[in-house]
CSV table of C-alpha atoms in Angstrom, one decimal:
chain,number,residue,atom,x,y,z
A,61,MET,CA,-2.3,20.1,-16.7
A,62,GLN,CA,-2.5,16.7,-15.1
A,63,GLN,CA,-1.0,16.5,-11.6
A,64,GLN,CA,1.5,13.6,-11.8
A,65,VAL,CA,5.2,12.8,-11.6
A,66,ALA,CA,6.4,10.3,-14.1
A,67,VAL,CA,10.1,9.8,-13.2
A,68,ILE,CA,12.4,10.8,-10.4
A,69,THR,CA,16.1,10.4,-11.3
A,70,LEU,CA,18.8,10.5,-8.8
A,71,GLY,CA,22.5,11.1,-9.8
A,72,VAL,CA,24.8,8.4,-8.2
A,73,ALA,CA,28.6,8.1,-8.1
A,74,ASP,CA,28.7,4.3,-8.2
A,75,LEU,CA,25.9,2.3,-9.8
A,76,ALA,CA,26.8,-1.0,-8.3
A,77,ARG,CA,26.9,0.5,-4.8
A,78,SER,CA,23.5,2.1,-5.5
A,79,ARG,CA,22.1,-1.2,-6.7
A,80,ARG,CA,23.1,-2.8,-3.4
A,81,PHE,CA,21.2,-0.1,-1.4
A,82,TYR,CA,18.0,-0.2,-3.5
A,83,GLY,CA,18.1,-3.8,-4.6
A,84,ASP,CA,19.3,-5.5,-1.4
A,85,GLY,CA,18.3,-2.8,1.1
A,86,PHE,CA,14.7,-2.1,-0.1
A,87,GLY,CA,14.4,-5.4,-2.1
A,88,TRP,CA,13.6,-3.6,-5.3
A,89,THR,CA,14.2,-5.2,-8.7
A,90,PRO,CA,15.2,-2.9,-11.7
A,91,VAL,CA,12.9,-3.1,-14.7
A,92,PHE,CA,15.8,-1.9,-16.9
A,93,GLU,CA,19.5,-1.4,-16.3
A,94,ASN,CA,22.7,-0.9,-18.1
A,95,GLU,CA,26.2,0.3,-17.2
A,96,GLU,CA,24.9,3.9,-16.5
A,97,ILE,CA,21.4,3.6,-15.2
A,98,ALA,CA,18.9,1.5,-13.3
A,99,PHE,CA,15.1,2.1,-13.5
A,100,TYR,CA,12.8,0.8,-10.8
A,101,GLN,CA,9.0,0.6,-11.5
A,102,MET,CA,7.3,2.1,-8.6
A,103,ASN,CA,3.6,2.5,-7.7
A,104,GLY,CA,2.7,4.9,-10.5
A,105,LEU,CA,6.1,6.4,-11.3
A,106,VAL,CA,9.6,5.2,-12.2
A,107,LEU,CA,12.7,5.8,-10.0
A,108,GLY,CA,15.9,6.1,-11.9
A,109,THR,CA,19.5,5.9,-10.5
A,110,TRP,CA,21.9,7.3,-13.1
A,111,LEU,CA,25.6,7.8,-13.0
A,112,LYS,CA,26.0,11.5,-12.0
A,113,SER,CA,28.4,12.3,-14.8
A,114,ALA,CA,26.0,10.9,-17.4
A,115,LEU,CA,23.0,12.7,-15.9
A,116,GLU,CA,24.9,16.0,-15.9
A,117,LEU,CA,25.8,15.4,-19.6
A,118,ASP,CA,22.2,14.6,-20.4
A,119,MET,CA,20.9,17.7,-18.6
A,120,GLN,CA,23.8,19.9,-20.0
A,121,ARG,CA,24.3,21.1,-16.4
A,122,ARG,CA,27.2,20.7,-14.0
A,123,CYS,CA,26.0,20.1,-10.4
A,124,ASN,CA,27.9,21.4,-7.5
A,125,SER,CA,28.1,19.9,-4.1
A,126,ALA,CA,25.7,22.4,-2.5
A,127,SER,CA,22.2,21.0,-2.2
A,128,SER,CA,18.8,22.1,-0.9
A,129,PRO,CA,17.2,19.9,1.8
A,130,PHE,CA,14.7,17.4,0.4
A,131,ALA,CA,13.7,13.9,1.3
A,132,LEU,CA,12.1,11.1,-0.6
A,133,ALA,CA,9.7,9.0,1.4
A,134,HIS,CA,8.8,5.3,1.6
A,135,ASN,CA,5.7,4.6,3.7
A,136,VAL,CA,5.1,1.3,5.4
A,137,ALA,CA,1.9,-0.3,6.7
A,138,SER,CA,2.8,-0.4,10.4
A,139,GLN,CA,4.9,1.4,13.0
A,140,ASP,CA,6.7,-1.9,13.6
A,141,GLU,CA,8.1,-1.9,10.0
A,142,VAL,CA,10.0,1.4,10.3
A,143,GLN,CA,13.1,0.6,12.3
A,144,PRO,CA,13.8,-2.8,10.8
A,145,LEU,CA,13.7,-1.3,7.3
A,146,LEU,CA,16.0,1.6,8.4
A,147,ASP,CA,18.4,-1.0,9.8
A,148,GLN,CA,18.2,-3.1,6.7
A,149,LEU,CA,19.0,-0.1,4.5
A,150,VAL,CA,22.0,0.8,6.8
A,151,ALA,CA,23.2,-2.8,6.4
A,152,HIS,CA,23.2,-2.3,2.7
A,153,GLY,CA,25.2,0.9,2.5
A,154,GLY,CA,22.9,3.5,4.0
A,155,LEU,CA,23.7,6.0,6.7
A,156,MET,CA,21.3,6.4,9.6
A,157,LEU,CA,20.2,10.0,9.9
A,158,ARG,CA,17.5,9.6,12.5
A,159,PRO,CA,16.3,6.4,14.1
A,160,GLY,CA,12.6,5.7,14.1
A,161,ASP,CA,10.6,7.9,16.6
A,162,ALA,CA,7.2,9.5,16.9
A,163,PRO,CA,7.0,13.1,15.6
A,164,PRO,CA,4.7,15.6,17.2
A,165,HIS,CA,2.3,15.5,14.3
A,166,GLY,CA,1.7,11.7,14.7
A,167,GLY,CA,2.8,8.5,13.1
A,168,PHE,CA,6.3,7.1,13.3
A,169,ARG,CA,9.3,7.9,11.1
A,170,GLY,CA,13.1,7.8,10.7
A,171,TYR,CA,15.6,8.9,8.1
A,172,VAL,CA,18.4,7.1,6.2
A,173,GLN,CA,20.8,8.5,3.6
A,174,ASP,CA,21.6,6.4,0.5
A,175,PRO,CA,25.3,6.0,-0.5
A,176,ASP,CA,25.1,9.2,-2.6
A,177,GLY,CA,23.6,11.4,0.1
A,178,HIS,CA,19.9,11.3,-0.9
A,179,ALA,CA,17.7,11.3,2.2
A,180,TRP,CA,14.9,8.8,2.6
A,181,GLU,CA,12.2,9.1,5.2
A,182,ILE,CA,10.8,5.7,6.2
A,183,ALA,CA,7.4,6.4,7.6
A,184,PHE,CA,4.2,5.0,9.1
A,185,ASN,CA,1.2,7.4,9.0
A,186,PRO,CA,-2.1,5.9,10.2
A,187,ALA,CA,-4.0,8.6,8.4
A,188,TRP,CA,-2.5,7.8,5.0
A,189,PRO,CA,-3.7,4.4,3.9
A,190,ILE,CA,-1.7,2.3,1.5
A,191,SER,CA,-3.6,0.4,-1.2
A,192,ALA,CA,-2.7,-3.2,-2.3
A,193,GLU,CA,-0.9,-1.5,-5.3
A,194,GLY,CA,1.2,0.6,-2.9
A,195,HIS,CA,-0.5,3.9,-3.6
A,196,VAL,CA,-0.6,6.2,-0.6
A,197,THR,CA,-3.7,8.4,-0.2
A,198,PHE,CA,-3.5,11.7,1.6
A,199,LYS,CA,-6.4,11.8,3.9
A,200,GLY,CA,-5.4,15.0,5.8
């Protein structure tokens, strides 16, 4: 079995609000969008933001408000990029969870929550190079 993830889909309550966060906050442009979903081409996978009610219908599963902790991550090329991006995301509808700081294991990171409660880690890790295509390589 090939080790890969093709699509990550996040359920959202308000697609326009979500577009402001991802489009204006991160500066990402959807490759496809309609009244229920927006797809963003990433570096090797696609991120989807889909109205929660439509996603639940598609999965044939009702989702409750309880969730398990998880975070998506966006790595940047330098420590100096972390806090400005966190601030930009907050200015476009995000909620600061943790301002940028240096964790004990190295690098620099902070956390922001999107308007639907999905946590994003914005991180710089000097041991994980980022290619020109945006691919992060785990160097351990």
